[in-house]
Amino acid sequence: MAAVETRECETEGCCSEAKLQCPTCIKLGIQGSYFCSQECFKGSWATHKLLHKKAKEDKIKDEGKNCVEKEINTDPWPGYRYTGKLRPHYPLTPTRFVPSNIQRPDYADHPLGMSESEQTMKGTSQIKILNAEEIEGMRVVCKLAREVLDIAAMMVKPGVTTEEIDHAVHLACTARNCYPSPLNYYNFPKSCCTSVNEVICHGIPDRRPLQEEDILNIDITVYHNGYHGDLNETFFVGEVDEGAKRLVQTTYECLMQAIDSVKPGIRYRELGNIIQKHAQANGFSVVRSYCGHGIHKLFHTAPNVPHYAKNKAVGVMKPGHVFTIEPMICEGGWQDETWPDGWTAVTRDGWWGHMSPILQWRIQQLRPISPISQSHSGSLLGRR
């Protein structure tokens, strides 16, 4: 780190003189960021690095704002080597407003989008057992999330942008007195995730119109009365080829086989063995970077639920556990990388990959796939 004039160390609880400044902050033009020692710098890294992420995201937003209106489909990273054919369409629209009367999660107004309640539980493997009242709270929020996803599903067709879908999702959330959980979660800029083709997960809705033969995953999470409800589904846009149908159908089958094994006493690590066995038998691979997770009053918490075989997940299923199972299956290799936006996860080889519906469970399903989505254009998960 570079030597500078004396400041006070920015590590919480440390008041020592600080003559060292974070080199990444200097490069990004971030003011401050002084530390008294390498030890303090390393000890603060988990929180401090979020400043770097926000600075990079702000730069991308500024570049988008500078785009001329007639060039709204500008690629914000012209030198970036994409793994597939999909490109972002910038600038993004401004952050949407949530009325003040709607209950908000603790990260909603945090400048870095950080959830202090999640940070408190970070690193623990203790799995919360929900009581009857809490389970009912989860049932209610899952029902609301299902309604929001059904509204998004009815918009899926060629020519509609994922930005338009996000707008509809946002309005549907606020109309139900719900906060759209993704919004500002670690500075995520939108109210839902829309992942197209080679995007595995966390796609940011933008101005790109959906095209014939796309496959689209819409990931919805809503926050209501203190609980998060999280689910998603994959849709065919118009007619798709047989390879895409087989990918999505296999992903769904992986999910259902995992669900069939859910019962008290089963180790969470076993789900990955079941999922990978079926995926590989059909010629597909399983993404390892993203896992299922516990969910209730926290958006993401224990247990960690990997979808690949021979994982080291901790914990045994018990009544009252609520968690997601969300296998992400790819046509090519399982390796992934992230776009410069810090969110959009894509397959490294550019082959298509997709995620099954996230369904929340507590030894029984909290909210099933609805008849509305099952019949939507005959597109859900290849079901006919």
Coordinates of N, CA and C in Angstrom, one line a residue, residues 81-217:
R81 N -14.4 -9.8 -23.6 CA -14.5 -11.0 -24.4 C -15.7 -11.8 -23.8
Y82 N -16.8 -11.7 -24.5 CA -18.0 -12.5 -24.0 C -17.8 -14.0 -24.4
T83 N -18.4 -14.8 -23.5 CA -18.3 -16.3 -23.8 C -19.3 -16.8 -24.8
G84 N -20.4 -16.0 -25.0 CA -21.5 -16.5 -25.9 C -22.0 -15.3 -26.7
K85 N -23.1 -15.4 -27.3 CA -23.7 -14.4 -28.2 C -24.4 -13.3 -27.5
L86 N -24.9 -13.5 -26.3 CA -25.7 -12.5 -25.6 C -24.9 -11.3 -25.3
R87 N -25.5 -10.1 -25.4 CA -24.9 -8.8 -25.0 C -25.8 -8.0 -24.2
P88 N -25.3 -7.2 -23.2 CA -26.1 -6.3 -22.4 C -26.6 -5.2 -23.3
H89 N -27.8 -4.6 -23.0 CA -28.3 -3.5 -23.7 C -28.5 -2.3 -22.7
Y90 N -27.5 -1.4 -22.7 CA -27.5 -0.3 -21.8 C -27.9 1.0 -22.5
P91 N -28.2 2.1 -21.7 CA -28.2 2.2 -20.3 C -29.3 1.5 -19.6
L92 N -29.1 1.2 -18.3 CA -30.2 0.7 -17.5 C -31.1 1.8 -17.1
T93 N -32.4 1.5 -16.8 CA -33.3 2.6 -16.4 C -33.0 2.9 -14.9
P94 N -33.4 4.0 -14.4 CA -33.1 4.4 -13.0 C -33.7 3.4 -12.0
T95 N -33.1 3.4 -10.8 CA -33.6 2.6 -9.7 C -35.1 2.9 -9.4
R96 N -35.9 1.9 -9.3 CA -37.3 2.0 -9.1 C -37.6 2.4 -7.6
F97 N -38.7 3.1 -7.4 CA -39.1 3.6 -6.1 C -40.1 2.6 -5.4
V98 N -39.8 2.4 -4.1 CA -40.7 1.6 -3.3 C -41.4 2.5 -2.3
P99 N -42.7 2.5 -2.2 CA -43.4 3.4 -1.3 C -42.9 3.2 0.2
S100 N -42.8 4.2 1.0 CA -42.3 4.2 2.3 C -43.2 3.4 3.3
N101 N -44.4 3.2 2.9 CA -45.3 2.4 3.8 C -45.1 0.9 3.7
I102 N -44.3 0.4 2.8 CA -44.0 -1.0 2.6 C -42.8 -1.4 3.4
Q103 N -42.9 -2.4 4.3 CA -41.8 -2.9 5.1 C -40.6 -3.3 4.3
R104 N -39.4 -2.8 4.7 CA -38.2 -3.0 3.9 C -37.2 -3.9 4.7
P105 N -36.5 -4.7 4.0 CA -35.4 -5.5 4.6 C -34.3 -4.5 5.0
D106 N -33.4 -5.0 5.9 CA -32.4 -4.1 6.4 C -31.4 -3.5 5.4
Y107 N -31.2 -4.2 4.3 CA -30.3 -3.7 3.3 C -30.9 -2.7 2.3
A108 N -32.2 -2.5 2.3 CA -32.9 -1.7 1.3 C -32.3 -0.3 1.2
D109 N -31.9 0.3 2.3 CA -31.4 1.7 2.3 C -29.9 1.8 2.6
H110 N -29.3 0.6 2.7 CA -27.8 0.6 3.0 C -27.1 1.1 1.8
P111 N -26.1 2.0 1.9 CA -25.4 2.5 0.8 C -24.7 1.4 -0.1
L112 N -24.3 0.3 0.6 CA -23.6 -0.8 -0.1 C -24.6 -2.0 -0.3
G113 N -25.8 -1.8 0.1 CA -26.8 -2.9 0.0 C -26.5 -4.0 0.9
M114 N -25.8 -3.8 2.0 CA -25.3 -4.9 2.9 C -26.4 -5.2 3.9
S115 N -26.6 -6.5 4.1 CA -27.6 -7.0 5.2 C -26.8 -7.2 6.4
E116 N -27.0 -6.4 7.4 CA -26.3 -6.6 8.7 C -26.7 -7.8 9.4
S117 N -28.0 -8.2 9.3 CA -28.5 -9.4 9.9 C -27.9 -10.6 9.3
E118 N -27.7 -10.6 8.0 CA -27.0 -11.7 7.3 C -25.5 -11.8 7.7
Q119 N -24.9 -10.6 7.8 CA -23.5 -10.6 8.2 C -23.3 -11.1 9.6
T120 N -24.2 -10.9 10.5 CA -24.1 -11.4 11.8 C -24.1 -12.9 11.8
M121 N -24.9 -13.5 10.9 CA -25.0 -15.0 10.9 C -24.0 -15.6 9.9
K122 N -23.2 -14.8 9.3 CA -22.2 -15.3 8.3 C -21.2 -16.3 8.9
G123 N -21.0 -17.4 8.3 CA -20.0 -18.4 8.8 C -20.6 -19.4 9.7
T124 N -21.9 -19.2 10.2 CA -22.5 -20.2 11.1 C -23.1 -21.3 10.2
S125 N -23.1 -22.5 10.8 CA -23.8 -23.6 10.1 C -25.1 -24.0 10.8
Q126 N -25.4 -23.2 11.8 CA -26.7 -23.5 12.6 C -27.9 -23.2 11.7
I127 N -28.8 -24.1 11.6 CA -30.0 -24.0 10.8 C -31.2 -23.7 11.6
K128 N -31.9 -22.6 11.4 CA -33.0 -22.2 12.1 C -34.2 -23.2 11.9
I129 N -34.9 -23.5 13.0 CA -36.1 -24.3 12.9 C -37.3 -23.4 13.1
L130 N -38.1 -23.3 12.1 CA -39.2 -22.3 12.2 C -40.4 -22.9 12.9
N131 N -41.0 -22.1 13.7 CA -42.2 -22.5 14.5 C -43.4 -22.4 13.6
A132 N -44.6 -22.7 14.1 CA -45.8 -22.7 13.3 C -46.2 -21.3 12.7
E133 N -46.0 -20.3 13.6 CA -46.3 -19.0 13.1 C -45.3 -18.5 12.0
E134 N -44.1 -18.9 12.1 CA -43.1 -18.5 11.1 C -43.3 -19.3 9.8
I135 N -43.7 -20.5 9.9 CA -44.1 -21.3 8.7 C -45.2 -20.7 8.0
E136 N -46.2 -20.2 8.8 CA -47.4 -19.6 8.1 C -46.9 -18.3 7.4
G137 N -46.0 -17.5 8.1 CA -45.5 -16.3 7.4 C -44.8 -16.7 6.1
M138 N -44.1 -17.8 6.0 CA -43.5 -18.2 4.8 C -44.5 -18.7 3.8
R139 N -45.6 -19.3 4.2 CA -46.6 -19.7 3.3 C -47.2 -18.5 2.6
V140 N -47.5 -17.5 3.4 CA -48.1 -16.3 2.8 C -47.2 -15.6 1.8
V141 N -45.9 -15.5 2.2 CA -45.0 -14.8 1.3 C -44.7 -15.6 0.0
C142 N -44.7 -16.9 0.1 CA -44.5 -17.7 -1.1 C -45.7 -17.6 -2.0
K143 N -46.9 -17.5 -1.4 CA -48.1 -17.4 -2.3 C -48.0 -16.1 -3.0
L144 N -47.6 -15.0 -2.4 CA -47.5 -13.7 -3.0 C -46.4 -13.7 -4.1
A145 N -45.3 -14.4 -3.8 CA -44.2 -14.5 -4.8 C -44.7 -15.3 -6.0
R146 N -45.5 -16.3 -5.8 CA -46.1 -17.1 -6.9 C -47.0 -16.2 -7.8
E147 N -47.8 -15.4 -7.2 CA -48.6 -14.5 -7.9 C -47.8 -13.5 -8.8
V148 N -46.7 -13.0 -8.2 CA -45.9 -12.1 -9.0 C -45.2 -12.8 -10.2
L149 N -44.8 -14.0 -9.9 CA -44.1 -14.8 -11.0 C -45.1 -15.1 -12.1
D150 N -46.4 -15.4 -11.8 CA -47.4 -15.6 -12.8 C -47.6 -14.4 -13.7
I151 N -47.6 -13.2 -13.1 CA -47.7 -12.0 -13.9 C -46.6 -11.8 -14.8
A152 N -45.3 -12.1 -14.3 CA -44.2 -12.0 -15.2 C -44.3 -13.1 -16.3
A153 N -44.7 -14.2 -16.0 CA -44.8 -15.3 -17.0 C -45.7 -15.0 -18.2
M154 N -46.8 -14.3 -17.9 CA -47.7 -13.9 -19.0 C -47.2 -12.9 -20.0
M155 N -46.0 -12.3 -19.6 CA -45.4 -11.3 -20.5 C -44.4 -11.9 -21.4
V156 N -44.0 -13.1 -21.2 CA -42.9 -13.7 -22.0 C -43.3 -14.0 -23.4
K157 N -42.7 -13.2 -24.4 CA -43.0 -13.4 -25.8 C -41.9 -12.6 -26.6
P158 N -41.7 -13.0 -27.8 CA -40.7 -12.3 -28.6 C -41.0 -10.8 -28.7
G159 N -40.0 -9.9 -28.5 CA -40.2 -8.5 -28.6 C -40.3 -7.8 -27.3
V160 N -40.7 -8.5 -26.2 CA -40.7 -7.9 -24.9 C -39.3 -7.8 -24.3
T161 N -39.0 -6.7 -23.7 CA -37.7 -6.6 -23.0 C -37.7 -7.1 -21.6
T162 N -36.6 -7.6 -21.1 CA -36.6 -8.0 -19.7 C -36.7 -6.8 -18.8
E163 N -36.4 -5.6 -19.2 CA -36.7 -4.4 -18.5 C -38.2 -4.2 -18.3
E164 N -39.0 -4.5 -19.3 CA -40.4 -4.4 -19.2 C -41.0 -5.4 -18.2
I165 N -40.4 -6.6 -18.2 CA -40.8 -7.7 -17.3 C -40.5 -7.2 -15.9
D166 N -39.3 -6.6 -15.7 CA -38.9 -6.1 -14.3 C -39.8 -5.1 -13.8
H167 N -40.3 -4.2 -14.7 CA -41.2 -3.1 -14.4 C -42.5 -3.7 -13.9
A168 N -43.0 -4.7 -14.6 CA -44.3 -5.4 -14.2 C -44.1 -6.1 -12.9
V169 N -43.0 -6.7 -12.7 CA -42.7 -7.4 -11.4 C -42.7 -6.4 -10.2
H170 N -42.0 -5.3 -10.4 CA -41.9 -4.2 -9.4 C -43.3 -3.7 -9.0
L171 N -44.2 -3.5 -10.0 CA -45.5 -3.0 -9.7 C -46.3 -4.0 -9.0
A172 N -46.2 -5.3 -9.4 CA -46.9 -6.4 -8.8 C -46.5 -6.6 -7.4
C173 N -45.2 -6.4 -7.1 CA -44.7 -6.5 -5.7 C -45.4 -5.4 -4.8
T174 N -45.2 -4.2 -5.2 CA -45.7 -3.1 -4.4 C -47.2 -3.1 -4.3
A175 N -47.9 -3.6 -5.3 CA -49.4 -3.7 -5.2 C -49.8 -4.7 -4.2
R176 N -48.9 -5.6 -3.8 CA -49.2 -6.6 -2.8 C -48.5 -6.3 -1.5
N177 N -48.1 -5.1 -1.3 CA -47.5 -4.6 -0.1 C -46.2 -5.4 0.2
C178 N -45.5 -5.7 -0.9 CA -44.2 -6.5 -0.8 C -43.0 -5.6 -1.3
Y179 N -41.9 -5.8 -0.7 CA -40.7 -5.2 -1.2 C -40.0 -6.2 -2.2
P180 N -39.6 -5.9 -3.4 CA -38.9 -6.8 -4.2 C -37.5 -7.1 -3.7
S181 N -37.3 -8.3 -3.1 CA -36.0 -8.5 -2.4 C -34.7 -8.3 -3.1
P182 N -34.6 -8.5 -4.4 CA -33.3 -8.3 -5.1 C -32.9 -6.8 -5.1
L183 N -33.9 -5.9 -5.0 CA -33.6 -4.5 -5.2 C -32.6 -3.9 -4.1
N184 N -31.5 -3.5 -4.5 CA -30.4 -3.0 -3.7 C -29.7 -4.0 -2.8
Y185 N -30.0 -5.3 -3.0 CA -29.3 -6.4 -2.2 C -27.9 -6.4 -2.7
Y186 N -27.0 -5.9 -1.9 CA -25.6 -5.7 -2.3 C -25.5 -4.9 -3.6
N187 N -26.4 -3.9 -3.7 CA -26.5 -3.0 -4.8 C -27.0 -3.6 -6.1
F188 N -27.7 -4.7 -6.1 CA -28.3 -5.2 -7.3 C -29.3 -4.2 -7.7
P189 N -29.3 -3.8 -9.0 CA -30.1 -2.6 -9.5 C -31.5 -2.8 -9.8
K190 N -32.0 -4.0 -9.9 CA -33.4 -4.3 -10.4 C -34.2 -5.1 -9.4
S191 N -35.5 -5.3 -9.7 CA -36.4 -5.9 -8.8 C -36.6 -7.4 -9.0
C192 N -35.9 -8.0 -10.0 CA -35.9 -9.4 -10.3 C -34.7 -9.8 -11.1
C193 N -34.4 -11.0 -11.2 CA -33.3 -11.5 -12.1 C -33.9 -12.1 -13.3
T194 N -33.3 -11.8 -14.5 CA -33.8 -12.4 -15.8 C -32.6 -13.0 -16.5
S195 N -32.5 -14.3 -16.6 CA -31.3 -14.9 -17.2 C -31.6 -15.6 -18.5
V196 N -30.9 -15.1 -19.5 CA -31.2 -15.5 -20.9 C -30.1 -16.4 -21.5
N197 N -30.5 -17.6 -22.0 CA -29.5 -18.4 -22.8 C -28.3 -18.8 -21.9
E198 N -27.1 -18.3 -22.3 CA -25.9 -18.8 -21.5 C -25.8 -18.2 -20.1
V199 N -26.7 -17.3 -19.8 CA -26.6 -16.7 -18.4 C -27.2 -17.8 -17.4
I200 N -26.4 -18.1 -16.4 CA -26.8 -19.2 -15.5 C -27.7 -18.6 -14.4
C201 N -27.4 -17.4 -13.9 CA -28.2 -16.8 -12.9 C -27.8 -15.3 -12.7
H202 N -28.6 -14.6 -12.0 CA -28.4 -13.2 -11.6 C -28.3 -12.2 -12.8
G203 N -29.0 -12.6 -13.9 CA -29.0 -11.6 -15.0 C -29.8 -10.4 -14.7
I204 N -29.2 -9.2 -15.1 CA -29.8 -7.9 -14.8 C -30.8 -7.5 -16.0
P205 N -32.1 -7.3 -15.7 CA -33.0 -6.9 -16.7 C -32.5 -5.7 -17.4
D206 N -32.6 -5.7 -18.8 CA -32.2 -4.5 -19.6 C -33.1 -4.3 -20.8
R207 N -32.6 -3.6 -21.8 CA -33.5 -3.2 -22.9 C -33.4 -4.2 -24.1
R208 N -32.8 -5.3 -23.9 CA -32.7 -6.3 -25.0 C -34.1 -6.9 -25.2
P209 N -34.7 -6.9 -26.4 CA -35.9 -7.6 -26.6 C -35.7 -9.1 -26.6
L210 N -36.6 -9.9 -26.1 CA -36.6 -11.3 -26.2 C -36.7 -11.7 -27.6
Q211 N -36.0 -12.8 -28.0 CA -36.0 -13.3 -29.4 C -36.5 -14.7 -29.4
E212 N -37.1 -15.0 -30.6 CA -37.5 -16.4 -30.9 C -36.4 -17.3 -30.6
E213 N -36.7 -18.4 -29.9 CA -35.7 -19.5 -29.5 C -34.9 -19.2 -28.3
D214 N -35.1 -18.0 -27.6 CA -34.4 -17.8 -26.3 C -35.0 -18.7 -25.3
I215 N -34.3 -19.0 -24.3 CA -34.8 -19.6 -23.1 C -34.6 -18.6 -22.0
L216 N -35.6 -18.3 -21.1 CA -35.5 -17.2 -20.2 C -35.9 -17.8 -18.8
N217 N -35.0 -17.5 -17.8 CA -35.3 -17.8 -16.4 C -35.7 -16.5 -15.7

